[in-house]
Coordinates of C-alpha atoms and ligand atoms in Angstrom, one line a residue:
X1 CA -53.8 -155.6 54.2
X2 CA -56.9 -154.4 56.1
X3 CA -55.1 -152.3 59.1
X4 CA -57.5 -150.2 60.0
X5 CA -57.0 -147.7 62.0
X6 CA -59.3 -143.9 63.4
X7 CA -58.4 -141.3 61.1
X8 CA -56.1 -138.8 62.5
X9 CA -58.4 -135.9 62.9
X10 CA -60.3 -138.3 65.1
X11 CA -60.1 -138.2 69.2
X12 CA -59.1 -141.7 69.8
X13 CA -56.2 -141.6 67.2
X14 CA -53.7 -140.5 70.0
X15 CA -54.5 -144.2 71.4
X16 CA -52.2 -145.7 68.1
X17 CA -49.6 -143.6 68.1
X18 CA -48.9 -143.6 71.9
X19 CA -47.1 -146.7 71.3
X20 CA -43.7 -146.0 72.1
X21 CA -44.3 -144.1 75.8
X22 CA -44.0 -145.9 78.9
X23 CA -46.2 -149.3 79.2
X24 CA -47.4 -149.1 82.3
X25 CA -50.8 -151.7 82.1
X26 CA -50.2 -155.4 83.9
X27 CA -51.0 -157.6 81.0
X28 CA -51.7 -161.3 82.1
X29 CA -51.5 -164.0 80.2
X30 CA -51.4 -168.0 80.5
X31 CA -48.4 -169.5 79.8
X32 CA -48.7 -173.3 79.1
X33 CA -45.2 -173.7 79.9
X34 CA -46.2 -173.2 83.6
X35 CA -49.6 -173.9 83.2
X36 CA -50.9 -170.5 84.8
X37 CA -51.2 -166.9 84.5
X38 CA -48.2 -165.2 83.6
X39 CA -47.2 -161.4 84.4
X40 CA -45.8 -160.4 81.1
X41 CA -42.6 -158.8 82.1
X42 CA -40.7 -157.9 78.5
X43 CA -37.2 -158.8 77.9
X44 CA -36.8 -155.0 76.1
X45 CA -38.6 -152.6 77.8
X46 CA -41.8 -151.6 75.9
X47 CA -41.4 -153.7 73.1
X48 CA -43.1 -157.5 72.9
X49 CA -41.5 -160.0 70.2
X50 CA -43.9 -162.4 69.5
X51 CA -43.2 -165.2 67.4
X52 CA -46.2 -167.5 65.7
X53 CA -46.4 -170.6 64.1
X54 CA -47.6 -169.9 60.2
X55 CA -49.0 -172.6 58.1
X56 CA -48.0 -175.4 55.7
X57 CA -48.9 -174.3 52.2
X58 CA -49.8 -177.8 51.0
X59 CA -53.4 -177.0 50.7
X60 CA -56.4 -174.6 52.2
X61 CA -56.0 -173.9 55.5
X62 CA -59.5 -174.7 57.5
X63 CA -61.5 -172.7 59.6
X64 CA -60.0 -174.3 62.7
X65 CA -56.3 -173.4 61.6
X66 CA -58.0 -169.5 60.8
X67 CA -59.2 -169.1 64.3
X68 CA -55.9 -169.7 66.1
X69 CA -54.4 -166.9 63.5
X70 CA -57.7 -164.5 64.9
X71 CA -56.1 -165.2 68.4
X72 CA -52.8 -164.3 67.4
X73 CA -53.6 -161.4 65.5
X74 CA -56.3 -160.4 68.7
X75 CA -53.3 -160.7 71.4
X76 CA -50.7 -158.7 68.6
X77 CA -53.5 -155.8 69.0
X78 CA -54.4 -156.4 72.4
X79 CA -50.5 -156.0 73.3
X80 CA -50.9 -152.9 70.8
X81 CA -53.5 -151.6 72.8
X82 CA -51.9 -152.1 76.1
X83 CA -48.9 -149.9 74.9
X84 CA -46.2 -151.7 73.5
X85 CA -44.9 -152.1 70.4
X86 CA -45.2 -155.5 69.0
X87 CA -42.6 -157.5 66.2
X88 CA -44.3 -160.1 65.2
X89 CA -43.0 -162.6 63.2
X90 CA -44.7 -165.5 61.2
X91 CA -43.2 -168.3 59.9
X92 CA -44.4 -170.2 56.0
X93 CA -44.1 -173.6 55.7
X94 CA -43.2 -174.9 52.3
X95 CA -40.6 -177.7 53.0
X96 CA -40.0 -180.4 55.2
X97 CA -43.3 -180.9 57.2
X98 CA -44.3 -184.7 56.8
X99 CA -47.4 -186.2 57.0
X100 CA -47.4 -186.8 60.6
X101 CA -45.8 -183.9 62.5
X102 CA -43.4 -186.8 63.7
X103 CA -41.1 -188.5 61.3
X104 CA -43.3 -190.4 59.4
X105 CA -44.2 -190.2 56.0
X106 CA -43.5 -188.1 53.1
X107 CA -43.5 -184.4 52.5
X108 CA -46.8 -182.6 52.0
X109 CA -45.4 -180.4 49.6
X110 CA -44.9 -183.4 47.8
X111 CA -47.7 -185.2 48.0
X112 CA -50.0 -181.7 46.8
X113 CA -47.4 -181.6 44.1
X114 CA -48.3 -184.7 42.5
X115 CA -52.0 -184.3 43.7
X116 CA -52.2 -181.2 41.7
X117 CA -49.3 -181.8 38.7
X118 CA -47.4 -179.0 39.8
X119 CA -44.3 -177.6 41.3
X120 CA -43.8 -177.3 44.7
X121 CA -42.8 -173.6 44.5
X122 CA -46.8 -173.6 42.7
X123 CA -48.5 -175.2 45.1
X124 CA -46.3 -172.9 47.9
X125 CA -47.3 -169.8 46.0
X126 CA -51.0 -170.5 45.4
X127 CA -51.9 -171.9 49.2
X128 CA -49.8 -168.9 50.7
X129 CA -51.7 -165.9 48.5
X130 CA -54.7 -168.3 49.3
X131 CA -53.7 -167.8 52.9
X132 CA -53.2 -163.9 53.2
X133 CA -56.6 -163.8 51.1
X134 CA -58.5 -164.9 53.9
X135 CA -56.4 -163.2 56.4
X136 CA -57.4 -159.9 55.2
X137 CA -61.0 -160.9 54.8
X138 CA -60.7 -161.6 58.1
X139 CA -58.9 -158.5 59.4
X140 CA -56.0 -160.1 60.6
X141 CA -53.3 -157.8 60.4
X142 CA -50.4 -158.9 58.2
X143 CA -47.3 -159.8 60.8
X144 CA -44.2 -157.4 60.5
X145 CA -42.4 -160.5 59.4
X146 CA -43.3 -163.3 57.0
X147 CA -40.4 -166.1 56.2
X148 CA -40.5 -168.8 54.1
X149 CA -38.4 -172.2 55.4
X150 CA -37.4 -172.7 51.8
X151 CA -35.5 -169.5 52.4
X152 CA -34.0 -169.7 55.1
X153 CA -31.8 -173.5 54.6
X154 CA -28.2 -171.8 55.2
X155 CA -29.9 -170.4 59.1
X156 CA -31.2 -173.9 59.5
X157 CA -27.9 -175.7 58.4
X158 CA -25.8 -173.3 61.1
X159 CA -28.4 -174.2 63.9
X160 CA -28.0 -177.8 63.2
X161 CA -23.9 -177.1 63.0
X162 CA -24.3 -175.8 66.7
X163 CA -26.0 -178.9 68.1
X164 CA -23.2 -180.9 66.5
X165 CA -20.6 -178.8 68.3
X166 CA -22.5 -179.2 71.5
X167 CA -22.9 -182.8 71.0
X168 CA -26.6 -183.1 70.9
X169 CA -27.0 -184.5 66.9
X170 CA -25.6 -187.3 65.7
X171 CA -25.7 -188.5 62.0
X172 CA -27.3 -192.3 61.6
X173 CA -27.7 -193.8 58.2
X174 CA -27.2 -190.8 55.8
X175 CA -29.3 -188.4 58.1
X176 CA -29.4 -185.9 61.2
X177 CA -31.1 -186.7 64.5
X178 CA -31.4 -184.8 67.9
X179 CA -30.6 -186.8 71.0
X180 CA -33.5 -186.8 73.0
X181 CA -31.8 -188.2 76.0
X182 CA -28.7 -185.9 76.4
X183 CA -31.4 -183.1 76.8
X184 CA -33.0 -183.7 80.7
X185 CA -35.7 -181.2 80.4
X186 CA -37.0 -182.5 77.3
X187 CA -41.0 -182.7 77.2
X188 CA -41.6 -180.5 79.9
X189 CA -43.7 -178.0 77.6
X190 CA -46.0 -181.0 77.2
X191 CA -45.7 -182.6 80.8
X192 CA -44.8 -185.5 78.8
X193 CA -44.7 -189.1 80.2
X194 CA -41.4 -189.9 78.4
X195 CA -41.1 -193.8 79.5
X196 CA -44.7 -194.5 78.4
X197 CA -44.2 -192.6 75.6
X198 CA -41.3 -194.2 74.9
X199 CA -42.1 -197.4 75.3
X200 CA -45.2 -196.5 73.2
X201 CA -43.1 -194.8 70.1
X202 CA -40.8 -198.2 70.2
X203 CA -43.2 -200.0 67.9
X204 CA -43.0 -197.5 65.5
X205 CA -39.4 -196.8 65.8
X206 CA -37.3 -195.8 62.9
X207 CA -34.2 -198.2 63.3
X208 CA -31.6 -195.2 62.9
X209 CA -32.7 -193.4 65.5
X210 CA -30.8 -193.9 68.9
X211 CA -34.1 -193.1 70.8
X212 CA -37.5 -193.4 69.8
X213 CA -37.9 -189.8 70.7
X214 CA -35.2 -188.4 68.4
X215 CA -36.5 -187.0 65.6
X216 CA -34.8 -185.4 62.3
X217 CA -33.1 -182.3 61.8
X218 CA -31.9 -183.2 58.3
X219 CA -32.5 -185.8 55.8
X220 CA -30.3 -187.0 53.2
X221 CA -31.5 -189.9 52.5
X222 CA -35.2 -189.4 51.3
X223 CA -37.3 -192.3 51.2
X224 CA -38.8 -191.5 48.5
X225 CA -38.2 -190.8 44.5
X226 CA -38.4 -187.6 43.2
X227 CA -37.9 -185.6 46.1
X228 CA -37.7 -182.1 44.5
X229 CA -36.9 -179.8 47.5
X230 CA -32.8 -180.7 48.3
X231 CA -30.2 -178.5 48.8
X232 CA -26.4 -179.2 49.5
X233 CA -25.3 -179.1 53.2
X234 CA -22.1 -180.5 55.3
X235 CA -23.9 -184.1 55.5
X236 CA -25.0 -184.6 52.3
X237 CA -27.4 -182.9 49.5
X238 CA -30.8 -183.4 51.1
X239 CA -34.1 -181.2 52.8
X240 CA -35.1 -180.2 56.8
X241 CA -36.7 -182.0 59.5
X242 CA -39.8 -179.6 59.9
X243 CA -39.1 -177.8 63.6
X244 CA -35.8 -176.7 62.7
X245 CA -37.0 -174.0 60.6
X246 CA -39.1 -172.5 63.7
X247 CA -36.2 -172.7 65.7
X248 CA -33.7 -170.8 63.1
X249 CA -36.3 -168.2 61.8
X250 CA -37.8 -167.4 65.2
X251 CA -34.2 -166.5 66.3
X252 CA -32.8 -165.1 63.8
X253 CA -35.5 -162.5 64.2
X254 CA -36.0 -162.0 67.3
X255 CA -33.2 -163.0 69.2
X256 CA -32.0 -166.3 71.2
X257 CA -34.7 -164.6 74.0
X258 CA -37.6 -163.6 73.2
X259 CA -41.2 -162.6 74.4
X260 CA -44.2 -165.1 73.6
X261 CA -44.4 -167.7 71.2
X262 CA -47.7 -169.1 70.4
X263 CA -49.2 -171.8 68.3
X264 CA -52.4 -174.1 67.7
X265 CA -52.8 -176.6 71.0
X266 CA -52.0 -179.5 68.4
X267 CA -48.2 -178.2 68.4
X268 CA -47.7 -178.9 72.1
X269 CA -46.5 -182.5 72.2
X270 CA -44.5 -182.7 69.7
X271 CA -43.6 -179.5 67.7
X272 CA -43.1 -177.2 70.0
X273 CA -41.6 -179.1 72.3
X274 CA -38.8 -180.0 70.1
X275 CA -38.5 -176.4 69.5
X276 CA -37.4 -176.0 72.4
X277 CA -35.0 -178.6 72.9
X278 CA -33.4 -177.5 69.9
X279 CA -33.1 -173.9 70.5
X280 CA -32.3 -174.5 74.5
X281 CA -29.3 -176.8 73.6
X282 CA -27.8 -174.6 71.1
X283 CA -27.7 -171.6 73.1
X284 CA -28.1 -172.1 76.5
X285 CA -31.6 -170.2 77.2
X286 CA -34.7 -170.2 77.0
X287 CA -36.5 -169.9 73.7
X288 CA -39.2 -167.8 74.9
X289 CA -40.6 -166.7 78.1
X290 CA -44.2 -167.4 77.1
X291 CA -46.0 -170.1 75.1
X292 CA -49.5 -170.1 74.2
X293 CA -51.6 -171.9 72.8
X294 CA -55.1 -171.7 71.2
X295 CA -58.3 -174.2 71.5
X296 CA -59.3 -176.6 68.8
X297 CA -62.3 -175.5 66.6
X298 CA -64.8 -178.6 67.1
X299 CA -67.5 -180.1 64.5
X300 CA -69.9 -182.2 65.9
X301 CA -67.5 -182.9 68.3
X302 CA -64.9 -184.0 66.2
X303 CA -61.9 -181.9 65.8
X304 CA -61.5 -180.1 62.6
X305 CA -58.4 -181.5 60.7
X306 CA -58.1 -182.1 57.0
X307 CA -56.8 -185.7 58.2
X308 CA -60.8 -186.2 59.4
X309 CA -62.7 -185.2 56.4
X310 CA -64.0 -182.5 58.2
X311 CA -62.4 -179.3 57.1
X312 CA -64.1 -176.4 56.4
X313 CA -63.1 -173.3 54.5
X314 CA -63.6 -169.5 54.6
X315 CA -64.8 -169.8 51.2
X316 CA -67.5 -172.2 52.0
X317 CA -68.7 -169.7 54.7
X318 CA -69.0 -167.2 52.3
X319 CA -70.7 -169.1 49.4
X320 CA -73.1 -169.9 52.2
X321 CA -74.0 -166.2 52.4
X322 CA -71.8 -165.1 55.3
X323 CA -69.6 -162.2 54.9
X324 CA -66.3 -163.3 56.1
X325 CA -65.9 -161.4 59.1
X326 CA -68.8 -162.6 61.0
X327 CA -66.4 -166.2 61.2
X328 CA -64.6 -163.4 63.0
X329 CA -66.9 -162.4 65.5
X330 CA -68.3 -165.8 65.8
X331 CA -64.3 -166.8 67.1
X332 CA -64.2 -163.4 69.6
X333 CA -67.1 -164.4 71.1
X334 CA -65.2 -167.8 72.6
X335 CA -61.9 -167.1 75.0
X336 CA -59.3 -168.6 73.0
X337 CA -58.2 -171.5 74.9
X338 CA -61.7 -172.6 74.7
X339 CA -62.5 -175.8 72.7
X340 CA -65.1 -173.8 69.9
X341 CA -67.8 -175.6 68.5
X342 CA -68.5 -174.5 65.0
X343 CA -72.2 -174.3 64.0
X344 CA -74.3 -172.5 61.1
X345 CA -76.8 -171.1 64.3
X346 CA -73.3 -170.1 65.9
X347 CA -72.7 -168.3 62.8
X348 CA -76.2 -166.7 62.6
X349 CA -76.1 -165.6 65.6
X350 CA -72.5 -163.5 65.6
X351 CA -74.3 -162.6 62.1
X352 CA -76.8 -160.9 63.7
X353 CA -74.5 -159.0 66.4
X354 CA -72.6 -158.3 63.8
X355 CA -75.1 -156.1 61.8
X356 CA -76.3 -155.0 65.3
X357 CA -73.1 -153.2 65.9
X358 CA -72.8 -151.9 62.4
X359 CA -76.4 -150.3 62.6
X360 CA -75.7 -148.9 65.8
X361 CA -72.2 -147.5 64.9
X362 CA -74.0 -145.8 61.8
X363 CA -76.2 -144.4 63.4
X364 CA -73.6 -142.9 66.0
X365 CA -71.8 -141.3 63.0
X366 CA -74.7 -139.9 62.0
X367 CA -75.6 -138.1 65.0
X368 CA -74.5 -134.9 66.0
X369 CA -71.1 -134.5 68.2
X370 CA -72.6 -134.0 71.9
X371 CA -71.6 -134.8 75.2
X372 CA -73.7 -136.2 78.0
X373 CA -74.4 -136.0 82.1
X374 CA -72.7 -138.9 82.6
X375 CA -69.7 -138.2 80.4
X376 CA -66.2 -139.1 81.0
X377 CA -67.0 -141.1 84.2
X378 CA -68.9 -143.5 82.4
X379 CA -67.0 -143.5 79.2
X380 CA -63.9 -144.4 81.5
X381 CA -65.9 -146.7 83.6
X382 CA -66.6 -149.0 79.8
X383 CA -63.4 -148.8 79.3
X384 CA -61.6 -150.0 82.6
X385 CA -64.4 -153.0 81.8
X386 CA -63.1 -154.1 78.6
X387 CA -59.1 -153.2 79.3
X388 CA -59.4 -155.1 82.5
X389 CA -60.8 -158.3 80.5
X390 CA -58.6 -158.3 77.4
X391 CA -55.2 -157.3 79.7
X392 CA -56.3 -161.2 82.1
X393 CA -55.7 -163.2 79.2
X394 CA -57.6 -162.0 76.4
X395 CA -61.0 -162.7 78.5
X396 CA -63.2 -162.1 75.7
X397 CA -66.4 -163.2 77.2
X398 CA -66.2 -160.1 80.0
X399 CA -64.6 -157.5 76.9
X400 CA -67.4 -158.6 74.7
X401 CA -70.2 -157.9 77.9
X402 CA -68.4 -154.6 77.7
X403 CA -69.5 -153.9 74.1
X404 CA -73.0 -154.8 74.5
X405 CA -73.3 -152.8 77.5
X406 CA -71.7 -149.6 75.7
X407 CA -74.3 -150.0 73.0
X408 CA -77.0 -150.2 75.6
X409 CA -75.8 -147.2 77.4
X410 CA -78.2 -144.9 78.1
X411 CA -76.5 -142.3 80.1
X412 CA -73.6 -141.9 77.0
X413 CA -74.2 -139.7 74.0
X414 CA -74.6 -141.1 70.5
X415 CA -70.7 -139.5 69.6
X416 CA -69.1 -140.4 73.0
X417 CA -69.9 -144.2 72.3
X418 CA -69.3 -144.0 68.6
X419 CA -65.4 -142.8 70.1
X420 CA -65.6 -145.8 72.4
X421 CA -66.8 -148.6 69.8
X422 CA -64.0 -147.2 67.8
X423 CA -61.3 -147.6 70.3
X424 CA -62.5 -151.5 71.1
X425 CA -62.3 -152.1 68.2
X426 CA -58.7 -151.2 67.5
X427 CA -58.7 -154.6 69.3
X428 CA -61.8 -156.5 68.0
X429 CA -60.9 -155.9 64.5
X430 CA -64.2 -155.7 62.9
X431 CA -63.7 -152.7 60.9
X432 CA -66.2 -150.2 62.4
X433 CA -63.9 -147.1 61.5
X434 CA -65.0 -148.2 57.5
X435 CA -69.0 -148.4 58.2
X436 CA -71.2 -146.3 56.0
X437 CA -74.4 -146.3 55.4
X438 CA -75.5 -149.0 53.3
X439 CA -78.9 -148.2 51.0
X440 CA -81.0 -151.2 52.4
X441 CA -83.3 -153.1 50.3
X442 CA -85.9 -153.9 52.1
X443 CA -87.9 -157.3 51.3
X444 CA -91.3 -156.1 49.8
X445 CA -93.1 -158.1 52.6
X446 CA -91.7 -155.8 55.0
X447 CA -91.9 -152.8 52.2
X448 CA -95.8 -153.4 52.2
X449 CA -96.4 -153.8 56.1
X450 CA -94.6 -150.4 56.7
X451 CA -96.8 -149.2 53.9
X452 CA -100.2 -150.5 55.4
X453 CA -98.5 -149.1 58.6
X454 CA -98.7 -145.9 57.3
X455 CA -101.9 -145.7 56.2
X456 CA -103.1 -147.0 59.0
X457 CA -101.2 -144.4 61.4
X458 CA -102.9 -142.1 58.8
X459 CA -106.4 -143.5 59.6
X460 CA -105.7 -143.0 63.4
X461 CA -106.3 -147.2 63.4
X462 CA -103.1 -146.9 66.4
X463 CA -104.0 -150.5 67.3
X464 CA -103.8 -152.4 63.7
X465 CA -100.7 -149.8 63.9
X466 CA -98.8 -151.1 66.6
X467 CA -100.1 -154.8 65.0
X468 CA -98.3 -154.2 61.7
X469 CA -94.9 -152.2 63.3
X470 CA -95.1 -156.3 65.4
X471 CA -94.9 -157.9 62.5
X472 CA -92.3 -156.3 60.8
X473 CA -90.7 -156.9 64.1
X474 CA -91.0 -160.3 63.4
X475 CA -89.4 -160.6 60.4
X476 CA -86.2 -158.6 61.9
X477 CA -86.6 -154.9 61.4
X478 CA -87.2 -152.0 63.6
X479 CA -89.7 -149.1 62.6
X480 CA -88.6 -146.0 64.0
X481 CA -91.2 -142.8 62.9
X482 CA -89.7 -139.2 62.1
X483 CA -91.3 -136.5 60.9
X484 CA -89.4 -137.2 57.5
X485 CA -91.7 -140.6 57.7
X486 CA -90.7 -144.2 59.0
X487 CA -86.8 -145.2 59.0
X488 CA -87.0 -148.9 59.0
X489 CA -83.6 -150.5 59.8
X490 CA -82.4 -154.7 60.2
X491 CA -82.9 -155.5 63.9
Ligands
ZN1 ZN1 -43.4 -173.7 64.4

């Protein structure tokens, strides 16, 4: 994986390795559970177990299912940043997730098996390497855990054990169902309106449940042929009801308690809310103290799902000429929560900052080391700025204002801002620590006007000069003279 981090030698280094000293920054955050900014108070002190939702492997995941992974791996750093240490831990879906997230239909492991004519453990393998591809083209930084639900069925079968004892499942035509009803603080994740809903889910109603809200923890009796994923378990040989597997993985490694749990907004209603109900019935607590949630990724106002047609891949951004991690940049420059709307001239333009920051951070390394006037007071001034936004809830709009304005600060030296681009983006991601100088082609056009530039610079003809520097303006370079001749660079 792409974990980038300074290089020793270099002055911002102590930042990373700081992590295990006191955490003394207030890091809000909003929790939908309570539906407003949360203090995060850790359960152990100065460590932050974060547990994330990972994805099904049935298929490529879409660029609306990659930006909630950029949040997650944003607020893993961000926590980084503020001083703790962070386990994260990341579930892999490869059994038991039906078509609808409710108990309808069959599994999509199965259905991408017979799509593709191959085994489920194939299709797992392929769509999860797939997966951790694009992750690292992105820069997401790989979790400290990563379990699959196809091993972890005995942690699942104990969990479901538990809820027996404590009398919330009951067994109804071959399979395993959690009792809504016995649980009173069911759907309050989602504020939901369990009598409409109810009343709502009745036409639909599978006739072995006892409400229409219970849903399956285990199913023995599959509904359909074939069904290649079983295993043996105390009711019968048979496969998992999909949120189980959240509940038994995020606890057997973090704890019955733990930090933040976080997921796409989609999760909400129905997954994560019977997370909870499971987890919170067989041990008594809490799952975890904070839930969020990140926004949908919107195309043309639809919202991207594979279900709509409209799905999108990394790949398809890059074959479009996009280098993957300006889909990075394009989702930083959005707070998370935000409803995002994808477009190619969104894309253009956090292609453009993109190559902005790179140009400048260049040329910072190039410089020699100095200090300036202004110094520490307005290095620390920058920083305050951008800690102050990520630490209220990731508020990337103000952290991002924060790197423009330390790229257009004129009182800082070229090596005091290069150390400060380099400590942001311990949190941004973006790489910057890896930048070199690229030899740049430049498109003849341009290659001619700086040429006619020259000669007519050489002429003394400053106003068909200043003419010629404005039209390789206009095609997006700068022309900067030195007295080794003109360094033209992408604007
Ligand atoms: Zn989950």
């Amino acid at each position: 994986m792409t974990d980038k981090v300074p290089s020793p030698t270099h002055p911002i280094a102590a930042i990373n390795t700081a992590v295990d000293t006191a955490v003394d920054t207030a890091v809000k955050l909003f929790n939908t559970a309570k539906r407003a900014l949360d203090e995060l108070k850790p359960i152990e002190a100065g460590v932050i177990k974060l547990y994330c939702c990972g994805p099904t492997v049935y298929n490529y995941q879409h660029v609306g299912n990659l930006r909630t992974y950029i949040f997650e791996d944003l607020l893993a750093r961000t926590l980084r940043y503020a001083g703790y240490r962070v386990q994260h831990v990341m579930n892999i879906t490869d059994v038991g997730h039906l078509v609808s997230d409710a108990d309808q239909g069959e599994d999509k492991m199965l259905v991408a098996s017979r799509r593709e004519q191959k085994s489920s453990q194939e299709i797992a393998d392929y769509y999860t390497k797939i997966f951790f591809d694009h992750c690292a083209q992105l820069n997401i930084q790989r979790p400290d855990v990563v379990c699959k639900a196809t091993e972890h069925i005995p942690e699942m079968i104990a969990l479901i054990e538990q809820l027996f004892e404590k009398g919330m499942a009951y067994e109804s035509g071959g399979n395993i169902y959690f009792e809504v009803a016995k649980f009173t603080q069911y759907g309050d994740l989602a504020r939901l309106d369990l009598e409409n809903l109810q009343a709502g889910a009745r036409i639909d109603v599978d006739e072995k449940k006892r409400g229409a809200l219970d849903f399956a923890l285990w199913f023995t009796k599959s509904k359909f042929e074939n069904q290649e994923l079983q295993w043996d378990s105390p009711w019968g040989r048979g496969y998992p009801g999909w949120h189980i597997e959240c509940s038994a993985m995020s606890m057997k490694y973090l704890g019955e308690q733990f930090d933040i749990h976080c997921g796409g907004i989609d999760h909400i209603p129905v997954h994560h809310t019977n997370e909870i109900a499971q987890s919170q019935c067989a041990t008594g607590k809490p799952l975890s103290n904070v839930w969020m949630h990140g926004g949908f990724l919107l195309s043309d106002k639809e919202k991207m799902s594979k279900s709509s047609g409209v799905f999108l891949t990394l790949d398809r951004i890059i074959e479009k000429g996009f280098e993957p991690l300006t889909y990075r940049l394009f989702c930083l420059g959005s707070n998370y929560r935000n409803e995002l709307v994808f477009s190619w001239e969104g894309l253009e333009s956090a292609e453009r900052n993109l190559k902005k920051f790179r140009a400048n951070v260049i040329s910072w390394k190039n410089s020699p080391q100095t200090s300036s006037a202004a110094g520490n007071e307005g290095l620390e001034h920058l920083r305050q700025e951008f800690r102050d936004a990520l630490f209220n809830d990731l508020g990337l709009a103000k952290a991002m204002a924060s790197v423009h304005a330390l790229i257009g600060a004129e009182q800082l030296s070229d090596s005091e801002k290069l150390a400060l681009f380099l400590e942001f983006d311990l949190v941004l991601g973006l790489g910057a620590v890896n930048w070199v100088e690229e030899v740049v082609t430049l498109p003849s056009v341009v290659q001619e006007l700086v040429g006619a530039r020259q000669t007519a610079r050489a002429e003394k003809r400053w106003a068909d000069a200043d003419k010629l520097r404005a039209q390789v303006l206009e095609l997006g370079f700068t022309v900067e003279d030195s007295p080794a001749g003109p360094i033209v660079k992408p604007k």
